[in-house]
Amino acid sequence: MSGPAIEVRDVSKRFRVYREKPTSLKQRLLSGRTRADDFWALRDVSFEVAQGGTMALIGSNGSGKSTMLKVIAGILRPTEGLCASAAGSRV
Amino acid sequence: MTDVTERTSEPPRLRARQRARELWHSREILWNLVRKELKVKYTASVLGAVWSLLNPVVFLAVFTFVTTVLKGGIPNYPAFLLSGLLAWNLFSVSLSNGAQSVIANANLVKKVYFPREILPLGTVGVCLVDFVLQSAVLVVFFLVSGYGFQLGAVWLYPFAFVALLLITTAFTLFVSSLNVRYRDVQHLIGLALLVWFWMTPIVYGAGTVYTSMVDSRFGITAWRIYLLNPLTWVVIGFQRALYHTPDGLKYLAPYSSGQLAIGLSMVCVIAAVAVYLCWRLFFSMSGDFAEEL
């Protein structure tokens, strides 16, 4: 098969760290804008894994390894960029 | 290269056929979820699934007693009440449990990928099992008490059932996706269901409503508005299919089985569209569930 099994292109992931998250409609309506700090777990990550290929993600704590995997697995959505995986590939 | 799953920063758009195929492949998860829920519900209870059966049995017993003591009102009231109430139970329990379904399984959602629709659909599945069990009680009651079925009307049952299932699925998808972001949805549902219950002719007869509404100064318009409630159609459908006491027929909605079949078919079509729309909403929101939880 041609094409990579997993393709990650310019993926960034931003988490919003809310000081107080509006979890109810009332709060949402009352406080127009909520204050949130941005935390970029991933910035412009790009790589490819070929069919049958192996890749290792190495990094210190909090460097975004799990976040990357979650994006590939489809649990999280990237804030920017694109992540594609061929059908049948399992993460 | 065959199918490629892409994830981008755009909220995902539902491609129904592809997604339906994915859901079909995950049917084993759905099945296991339903089984798990049922097991959890009945572990450490001595009677187990009998609890589900006990609910309609108690209802039947209580109302048989009450109506024989009080007399008057709708004849054969237990049969009348249960015809509609079981449908309502399926709907209301699905909705209130379905709202929690994604949150209750937060650990799963945050850790593994699977089509998120499985969760609300699983809730509907569990309620469906209960519905079947409770209906079995009703059938036994009908047969044992000699009330029986009327073949001329019972064919309406599948119409009402399909409509009920579609409506329930649509609303459950809707509330389960909203409740992830706004937790007050679950409280709102409790209240909404209470109002909704009394707006639906379950404990009282639709025929009574019809008579008093047509006589009121709003006339037939009030009745038409009353009929906008899709569950009214479902419930009067079930009642027409199951309840056939000659003296009690005037308490049912003033429609023949044929008219109800047409009405319910229309409800089915609208509900199917609603399922699609709610599915789309759910799907586009489901990409962010892991983050919201």
mmCIF file with all atom_site columns, C-alpha atoms in Angstrom, chain A:
data_model
loop_
_atom_site.group_PDB
_atom_site.id
_atom_site.type_symbol
_atom_site.label_atom_id
_atom_site.label_alt_id
_atom_site.label_comp_id
_atom_site.label_asym_id
_atom_site.label_entity_id
_atom_site.label_seq_id
_atom_site.pdbx_PDB_ins_code
_atom_site.Cartn_x
_atom_site.Cartn_y
_atom_site.Cartn_z
_atom_site.occupancy
_atom_site.B_iso_or_equiv
_atom_site.pdbx_formal_charge
_atom_site.auth_seq_id
_atom_site.auth_comp_id
_atom_site.auth_asym_id
_atom_site.auth_atom_id
_atom_site.pdbx_PDB_model_num
ATOM 1  C CA . MET A 1 1  ? 0.000   0.000  0.000  1.00 0.00 ? 1  MET A CA 1
ATOM 2  C CA . SER A 1 2  ? 1.208   3.438  -0.803 1.00 0.00 ? 2  SER A CA 1
ATOM 3  C CA . GLY A 1 3  ? 0.876   6.456  1.431  1.00 0.00 ? 3  GLY A CA 1
ATOM 4  C CA . PRO A 1 4  ? 1.765   6.842  5.056  1.00 0.00 ? 4  PRO A CA 1
ATOM 5  C CA . ALA A 1 5  ? -0.191  5.108  7.779  1.00 0.00 ? 5  ALA A CA 1
ATOM 6  C CA . ILE A 1 6  ? -0.240  8.260  9.834  1.00 0.00 ? 6  ILE A CA 1
ATOM 7  C CA . GLU A 1 7  ? 0.347   11.753 8.644  1.00 0.00 ? 7  GLU A CA 1
ATOM 8  C CA . VAL A 1 8  ? 0.650   14.671 11.008 1.00 0.00 ? 8  VAL A CA 1
ATOM 9  C CA . ARG A 1 9  ? 0.916   18.086 9.404  1.00 0.00 ? 9  ARG A CA 1
ATOM 10 C CA . ASP A 1 10 ? 1.509   21.319 11.314 1.00 0.00 ? 10 ASP A CA 1
ATOM 11 C CA . VAL A 1 11 ? -0.528  20.114 14.246 1.00 0.00 ? 11 VAL A CA 1
ATOM 12 C CA . SER A 1 12 ? -0.929  22.455 17.155 1.00 0.00 ? 12 SER A CA 1
ATOM 13 C CA . LYS A 1 13 ? -3.006  21.869 20.228 1.00 0.00 ? 13 LYS A CA 1
ATOM 14 C CA . ARG A 1 14 ? -4.069  24.578 22.545 1.00 0.00 ? 14 ARG A CA 1
ATOM 15 C CA . PHE A 1 15 ? -5.639  23.907 25.897 1.00 0.00 ? 15 PHE A CA 1
ATOM 16 C CA . ARG A 1 16 ? -7.498  26.669 27.571 1.00 0.00 ? 16 ARG A CA 1
ATOM 17 C CA . VAL A 1 17 ? -6.793  26.842 31.232 1.00 0.00 ? 17 VAL A CA 1
ATOM 18 C CA . TYR A 1 18 ? -9.829  28.454 32.735 1.00 0.00 ? 18 TYR A CA 1
ATOM 19 C CA . ARG A 1 19 ? -9.585  30.287 35.985 1.00 0.00 ? 19 ARG A CA 1
ATOM 20 C CA . GLU A 1 20 ? -13.258 29.475 36.354 1.00 0.00 ? 20 GLU A CA 1
ATOM 21 C CA . LYS A 1 21 ? -14.985 27.521 33.719 1.00 0.00 ? 21 LYS A CA 1
ATOM 22 C CA . PRO A 1 22 ? -18.612 28.358 32.945 1.00 0.00 ? 22 PRO A CA 1
ATOM 23 C CA . THR A 1 23 ? -20.296 25.040 33.482 1.00 0.00 ? 23 THR A CA 1
ATOM 24 C CA . SER A 1 24 ? -23.816 26.328 33.548 1.00 0.00 ? 24 SER A CA 1
ATOM 25 C CA . LEU A 1 25 ? -25.941 28.289 31.183 1.00 0.00 ? 25 LEU A CA 1
ATOM 26 C CA . LYS A 1 26 ? -26.524 31.004 33.771 1.00 0.00 ? 26 LYS A CA 1
ATOM 27 C CA . GLN A 1 27 ? -22.835 31.638 34.260 1.00 0.00 ? 27 GLN A CA 1
ATOM 28 C CA . ARG A 1 28 ? -22.326 31.617 30.540 1.00 0.00 ? 28 ARG A CA 1
ATOM 29 C CA . LEU A 1 29 ? -24.993 34.214 30.009 1.00 0.00 ? 29 LEU A CA 1
ATOM 30 C CA . LEU A 1 30 ? -24.010 36.447 32.886 1.00 0.00 ? 30 LEU A CA 1
ATOM 31 C CA . SER A 1 31 ? -20.281 36.603 32.439 1.00 0.00 ? 31 SER A CA 1
ATOM 32 C CA . GLY A 1 32 ? -19.871 37.552 28.811 1.00 0.00 ? 32 GLY A CA 1
ATOM 33 C CA . ARG A 1 33 ? -16.260 36.588 28.383 1.00 0.00 ? 33 ARG A CA 1
ATOM 34 C CA . THR A 1 34 ? -14.458 34.164 30.571 1.00 0.00 ? 34 THR A CA 1
ATOM 35 C CA . ARG A 1 35 ? -10.839 34.614 31.384 1.00 0.00 ? 35 ARG A CA 1
ATOM 36 C CA . ALA A 1 36 ? -8.666  31.822 30.193 1.00 0.00 ? 36 ALA A CA 1
ATOM 37 C CA . ASP A 1 37 ? -4.983  31.308 29.760 1.00 0.00 ? 37 ASP A CA 1
ATOM 38 C CA . ASP A 1 38 ? -3.726  29.539 26.694 1.00 0.00 ? 38 ASP A CA 1
ATOM 39 C CA . PHE A 1 39 ? -1.464  26.590 27.049 1.00 0.00 ? 39 PHE A CA 1
ATOM 40 C CA . TRP A 1 40 ? 0.025   25.246 23.851 1.00 0.00 ? 40 TRP A CA 1
ATOM 41 C CA . ALA A 1 41 ? 0.733   21.578 24.333 1.00 0.00 ? 41 ALA A CA 1
ATOM 42 C CA . LEU A 1 42 ? 1.787   21.111 20.710 1.00 0.00 ? 42 LEU A CA 1
ATOM 43 C CA . ARG A 1 43 ? 3.148   23.645 18.257 1.00 0.00 ? 43 ARG A CA 1
ATOM 44 C CA . ASP A 1 44 ? 3.429   22.920 14.538 1.00 0.00 ? 44 ASP A CA 1
ATOM 45 C CA . VAL A 1 45 ? 4.255   19.263 14.826 1.00 0.00 ? 45 VAL A CA 1
ATOM 46 C CA . SER A 1 46 ? 4.739   17.412 11.553 1.00 0.00 ? 46 SER A CA 1
ATOM 47 C CA . PHE A 1 47 ? 5.784   13.854 10.848 1.00 0.00 ? 47 PHE A CA 1
ATOM 48 C CA . GLU A 1 48 ? 4.762   10.778 8.955  1.00 0.00 ? 48 GLU A CA 1
ATOM 49 C CA . VAL A 1 49 ? 4.721   7.145  9.869  1.00 0.00 ? 49 VAL A CA 1
ATOM 50 C CA . ALA A 1 50 ? 4.989   4.813  6.905  1.00 0.00 ? 50 ALA A CA 1
ATOM 51 C CA . GLN A 1 51 ? 2.928   1.672  6.583  1.00 0.00 ? 51 GLN A CA 1
ATOM 52 C CA . GLY A 1 52 ? 4.550   -0.876 8.860  1.00 0.00 ? 52 GLY A CA 1
ATOM 53 C CA . GLY A 1 53 ? 6.929   1.744  10.147 1.00 0.00 ? 53 GLY A CA 1
ATOM 54 C CA . THR A 1 54 ? 7.888   2.361  13.731 1.00 0.00 ? 54 THR A CA 1
ATOM 55 C CA . MET A 1 55 ? 8.255   5.641  15.496 1.00 0.00 ? 55 MET A CA 1
ATOM 56 C CA . ALA A 1 56 ? 9.203   6.561  19.001 1.00 0.00 ? 56 ALA A CA 1
ATOM 57 C CA . LEU A 1 57 ? 8.033   9.677  20.796 1.00 0.00 ? 57 LEU A CA 1
ATOM 58 C CA . ILE A 1 58 ? 10.559  10.730 23.382 1.00 0.00 ? 58 ILE A CA 1
ATOM 59 C CA . GLY A 1 59 ? 10.284  13.716 25.651 1.00 0.00 ? 59 GLY A CA 1
ATOM 60 C CA . SER A 1 60 ? 10.305  14.879 29.205 1.00 0.00 ? 60 SER A CA 1
ATOM 61 C CA . ASN A 1 61 ? 7.219   15.231 31.343 1.00 0.00 ? 61 ASN A CA 1
ATOM 62 C CA . GLY A 1 62 ? 4.633   17.553 29.926 1.00 0.00 ? 62 GLY A CA 1
ATOM 63 C CA . SER A 1 63 ? 6.223   17.807 26.518 1.00 0.00 ? 63 SER A CA 1
ATOM 64 C CA . GLY A 1 64 ? 3.062   16.661 24.778 1.00 0.00 ? 64 GLY A CA 1
ATOM 65 C CA . LYS A 1 65 ? 3.654   13.003 23.992 1.00 0.00 ? 65 LYS A CA 1
ATOM 66 C CA . SER A 1 66 ? 0.276   11.877 25.247 1.00 0.00 ? 66 SER A CA 1
ATOM 67 C CA . THR A 1 67 ? -1.453  14.845 23.681 1.00 0.00 ? 67 THR A CA 1
ATOM 68 C CA . MET A 1 68 ? 0.075   13.902 20.329 1.00 0.00 ? 68 MET A CA 1
ATOM 69 C CA . LEU A 1 69 ? -1.131  10.334 20.703 1.00 0.00 ? 69 LEU A CA 1
ATOM 70 C CA . LYS A 1 70 ? -4.581  11.468 21.715 1.00 0.00 ? 70 LYS A CA 1
ATOM 71 C CA . VAL A 1 71 ? -4.794  13.631 18.625 1.00 0.00 ? 71 VAL A CA 1
ATOM 72 C CA . ILE A 1 72 ? -3.768  10.724 16.427 1.00 0.00 ? 72 ILE A CA 1
ATOM 73 C CA . ALA A 1 73 ? -6.198  8.404  18.188 1.00 0.00 ? 73 ALA A CA 1
ATOM 74 C CA . GLY A 1 74 ? -9.044  10.850 17.630 1.00 0.00 ? 74 GLY A CA 1
ATOM 75 C CA . ILE A 1 75 ? -9.767  11.585 21.255 1.00 0.00 ? 75 ILE A CA 1
ATOM 76 C CA . LEU A 1 76 ? -8.717  15.205 20.917 1.00 0.00 ? 76 LEU A CA 1
ATOM 77 C CA . ARG A 1 77 ? -9.117  17.530 17.983 1.00 0.00 ? 77 ARG A CA 1
ATOM 78 C CA . PRO A 1 78 ? -6.103  19.565 16.869 1.00 0.00 ? 78 PRO A CA 1
ATOM 79 C CA . THR A 1 79 ? -6.460  23.303 17.236 1.00 0.00 ? 79 THR A CA 1
ATOM 80 C CA . GLU A 1 80 ? -4.568  23.805 14.001 1.00 0.00 ? 80 GLU A CA 1
ATOM 81 C CA . GLY A 1 81 ? -3.263  21.542 11.307 1.00 0.00 ? 81 GLY A CA 1
ATOM 82 C CA . LEU A 1 82 ? -4.305  18.161 10.111 1.00 0.00 ? 82 LEU A CA 1
ATOM 83 C CA . CYS A 1 83 ? -3.884  14.629 11.261 1.00 0.00 ? 83 CYS A CA 1
ATOM 84 C CA . ALA A 1 84 ? -4.768  11.765 8.968  1.00 0.00 ? 84 ALA A CA 1
ATOM 85 C CA . SER A 1 85 ? -4.604  8.059  9.566  1.00 0.00 ? 85 SER A CA 1
ATOM 86 C CA . ALA A 1 86 ? -5.288  5.312  7.077  1.00 0.00 ? 86 ALA A CA 1
ATOM 87 C CA . ALA A 1 87 ? -8.264  3.093  7.734  1.00 0.00 ? 87 ALA A CA 1
ATOM 88 C CA . GLY A 1 88 ? -7.450  0.048  9.775  1.00 0.00 ? 88 GLY A CA 1
ATOM 89 C CA . SER A 1 89 ? -4.528  1.602  11.604 1.00 0.00 ? 89 SER A CA 1
ATOM 90 C CA . ARG A 1 90 ? -4.913  1.294  15.333 1.00 0.00 ? 90 ARG A CA 1
ATOM 91 C CA . VAL A 1 91 ? -3.361  3.565  17.862 1.00 0.00 ? 91 VAL A CA 1
#
